[in-house]
Tab-separated table of C-alpha atoms in Angstrom:
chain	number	residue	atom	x	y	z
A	1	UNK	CA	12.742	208.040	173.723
A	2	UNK	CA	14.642	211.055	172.658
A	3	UNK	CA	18.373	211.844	174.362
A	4	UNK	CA	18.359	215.235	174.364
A	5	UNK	CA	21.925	216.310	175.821
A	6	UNK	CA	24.218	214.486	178.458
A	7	UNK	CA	23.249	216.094	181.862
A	8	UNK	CA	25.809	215.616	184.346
A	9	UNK	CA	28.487	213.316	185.148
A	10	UNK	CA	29.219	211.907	188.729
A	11	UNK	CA	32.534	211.225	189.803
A	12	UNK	CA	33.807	209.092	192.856
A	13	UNK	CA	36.655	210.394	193.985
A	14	UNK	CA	39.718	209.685	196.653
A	15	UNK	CA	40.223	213.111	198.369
A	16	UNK	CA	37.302	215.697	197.629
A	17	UNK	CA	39.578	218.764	198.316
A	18	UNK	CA	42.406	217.865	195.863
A	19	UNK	CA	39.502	216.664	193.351
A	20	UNK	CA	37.097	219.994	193.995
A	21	UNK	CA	40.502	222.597	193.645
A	22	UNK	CA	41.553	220.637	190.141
A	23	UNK	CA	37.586	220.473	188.583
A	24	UNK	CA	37.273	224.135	190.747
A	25	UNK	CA	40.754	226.434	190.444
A	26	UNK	CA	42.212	224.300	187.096
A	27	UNK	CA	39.260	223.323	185.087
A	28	UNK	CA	37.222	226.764	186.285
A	29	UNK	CA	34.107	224.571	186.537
A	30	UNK	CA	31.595	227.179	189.155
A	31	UNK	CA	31.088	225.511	192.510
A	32	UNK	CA	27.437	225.408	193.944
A	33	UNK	CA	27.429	224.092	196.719
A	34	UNK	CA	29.239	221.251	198.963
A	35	UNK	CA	26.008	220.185	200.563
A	36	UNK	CA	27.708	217.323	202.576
A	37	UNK	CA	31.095	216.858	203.439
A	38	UNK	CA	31.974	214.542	200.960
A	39	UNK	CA	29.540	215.679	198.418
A	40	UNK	CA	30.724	218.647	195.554
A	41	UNK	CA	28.271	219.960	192.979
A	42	UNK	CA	29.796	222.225	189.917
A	43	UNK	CA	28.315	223.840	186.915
A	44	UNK	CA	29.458	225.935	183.925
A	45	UNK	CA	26.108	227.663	184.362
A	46	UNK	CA	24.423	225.664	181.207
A	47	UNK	CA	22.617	223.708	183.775
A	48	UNK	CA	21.740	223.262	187.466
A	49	UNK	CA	25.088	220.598	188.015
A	50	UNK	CA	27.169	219.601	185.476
A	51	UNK	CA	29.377	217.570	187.537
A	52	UNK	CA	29.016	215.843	191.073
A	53	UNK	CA	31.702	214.543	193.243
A	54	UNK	CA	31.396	212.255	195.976
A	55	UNK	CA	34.503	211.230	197.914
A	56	UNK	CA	35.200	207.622	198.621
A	57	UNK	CA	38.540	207.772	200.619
A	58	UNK	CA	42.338	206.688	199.830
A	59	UNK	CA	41.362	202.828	200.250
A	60	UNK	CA	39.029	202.829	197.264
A	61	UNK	CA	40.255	200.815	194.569
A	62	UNK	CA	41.741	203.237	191.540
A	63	UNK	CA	40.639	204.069	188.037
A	64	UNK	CA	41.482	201.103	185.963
A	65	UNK	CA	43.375	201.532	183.511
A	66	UNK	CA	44.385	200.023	179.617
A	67	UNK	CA	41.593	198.321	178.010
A	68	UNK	CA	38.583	197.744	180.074
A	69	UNK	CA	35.115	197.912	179.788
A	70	UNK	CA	33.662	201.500	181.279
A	71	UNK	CA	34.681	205.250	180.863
A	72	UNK	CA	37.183	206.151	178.487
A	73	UNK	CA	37.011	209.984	178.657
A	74	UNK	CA	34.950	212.659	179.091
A	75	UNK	CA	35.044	215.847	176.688
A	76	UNK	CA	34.764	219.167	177.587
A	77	UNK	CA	34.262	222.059	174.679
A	78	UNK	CA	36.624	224.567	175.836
A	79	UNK	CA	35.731	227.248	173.065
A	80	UNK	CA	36.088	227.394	169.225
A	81	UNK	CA	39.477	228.252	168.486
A	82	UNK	CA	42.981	227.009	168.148
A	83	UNK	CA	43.774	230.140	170.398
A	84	UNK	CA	41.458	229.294	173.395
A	85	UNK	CA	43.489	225.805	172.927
A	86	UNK	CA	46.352	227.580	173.480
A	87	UNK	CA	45.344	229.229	176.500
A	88	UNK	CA	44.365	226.272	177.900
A	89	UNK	CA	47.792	224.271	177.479
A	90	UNK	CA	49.283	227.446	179.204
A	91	UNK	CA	46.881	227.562	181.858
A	92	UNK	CA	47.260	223.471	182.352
A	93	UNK	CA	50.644	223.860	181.881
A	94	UNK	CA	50.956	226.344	184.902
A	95	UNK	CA	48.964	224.387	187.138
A	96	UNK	CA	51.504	221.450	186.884
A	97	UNK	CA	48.883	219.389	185.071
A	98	UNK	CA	50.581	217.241	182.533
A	99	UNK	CA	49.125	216.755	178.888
A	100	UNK	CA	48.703	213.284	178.184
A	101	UNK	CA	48.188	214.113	174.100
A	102	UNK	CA	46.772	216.681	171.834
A	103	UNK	CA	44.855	215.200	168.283
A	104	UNK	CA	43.470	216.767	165.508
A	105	UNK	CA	40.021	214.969	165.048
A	106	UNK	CA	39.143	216.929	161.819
A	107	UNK	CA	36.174	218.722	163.488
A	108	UNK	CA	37.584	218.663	166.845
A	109	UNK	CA	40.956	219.861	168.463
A	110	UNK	CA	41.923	218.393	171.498
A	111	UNK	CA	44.087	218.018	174.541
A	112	UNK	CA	43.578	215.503	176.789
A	113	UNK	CA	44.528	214.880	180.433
A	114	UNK	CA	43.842	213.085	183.594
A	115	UNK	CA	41.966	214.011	186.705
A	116	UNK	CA	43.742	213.518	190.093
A	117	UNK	CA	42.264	210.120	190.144
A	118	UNK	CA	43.228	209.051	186.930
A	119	UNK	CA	40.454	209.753	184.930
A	120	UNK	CA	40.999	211.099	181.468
A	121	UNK	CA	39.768	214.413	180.046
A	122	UNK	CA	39.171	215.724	176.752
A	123	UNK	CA	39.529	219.461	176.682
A	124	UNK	CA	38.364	220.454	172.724
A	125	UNK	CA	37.633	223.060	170.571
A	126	UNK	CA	34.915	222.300	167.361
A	127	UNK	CA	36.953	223.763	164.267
A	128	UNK	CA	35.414	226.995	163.068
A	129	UNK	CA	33.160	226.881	161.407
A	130	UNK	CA	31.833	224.174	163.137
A	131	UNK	CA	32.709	221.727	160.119
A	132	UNK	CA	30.570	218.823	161.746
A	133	UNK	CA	27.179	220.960	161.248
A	134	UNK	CA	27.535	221.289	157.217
A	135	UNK	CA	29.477	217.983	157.229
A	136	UNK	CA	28.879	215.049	159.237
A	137	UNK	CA	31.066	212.360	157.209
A	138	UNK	CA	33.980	214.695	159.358
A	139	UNK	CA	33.004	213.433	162.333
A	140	UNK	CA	34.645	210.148	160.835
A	141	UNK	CA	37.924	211.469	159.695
A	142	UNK	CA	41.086	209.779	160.836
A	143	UNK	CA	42.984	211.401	163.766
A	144	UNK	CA	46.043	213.140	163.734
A	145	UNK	CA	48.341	214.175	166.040
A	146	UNK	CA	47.958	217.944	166.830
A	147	UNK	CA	50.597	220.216	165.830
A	148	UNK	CA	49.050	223.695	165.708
A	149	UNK	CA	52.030	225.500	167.800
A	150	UNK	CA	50.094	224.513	170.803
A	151	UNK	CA	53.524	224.139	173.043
């Protein structure tokens, strides 16, 4: 067997209106459809959903947190430039969604935040040109915190 790309993600969520505005209105993830009430599907248009949400109510137990087996993150590419990174922080930034970190992978530049039910994002940008293409030893580099003039 061959992986060829991650297809979608499903999320449970607490309250699928505050969960569909943030992936919807923040994120600017394209809603298809909501074909049940507690059911969201989204897509950035590279395929039919990227992302599905399906609400669980306020007495479902929250995203663990600290060290734990299960999801760390998710990333999302956000563009190719330290300028779209920008943008992003300002548009975050404006939405009252707070930034949790920013790192400088080497190949990657990232923010990262959390979802309205605690789950943490990475918002990146690959490093023009992509340097993980021509070298993949980057994609081992050691982190750094970002400090590109980002705030």
């Amino acid at each position: 067997m061959e992986i060829k790309e991650l297809g979608h993600i499903v999320l449970y969520v607490h309250d699928m209106d505050v969960s569909a505005h943030f992936y919807g209105q923040v994120l600017g993830w394209k809603l298809l459809g909501r074909p049940a009430r507690n059911v969201a599907l989204f897509s950035s248009g590279r395929t039919h959903h990227e992302l599905l949400l399906i609400e669980v109510g306020a007495d479902a137990p929250p995203v663990a947190t600290g060290h734990r087996a299960g999801l760390y993150h998710f990333g999302l590419k956000i563009g190719t430039t330290d300028d779209e990174l920008r943008a992003a922080y300002r548009e975050l930034e404006a939405a009252g969604v707070a930034i949790q970190g920013a790192t400088d992978h080497g190949f990657t530049h990232s923010l990262y935040i959390a979802d309205p039910d605690g789950n943490e994002i990475e918002l990146y940008i690959d490093v023009q040109p992509e340097l993980w293409r021509t070298d993949p030893a980057a994609v081992l580099a050691d982190l750094r915190p970002k400090r590109l003039q980002l705030f």
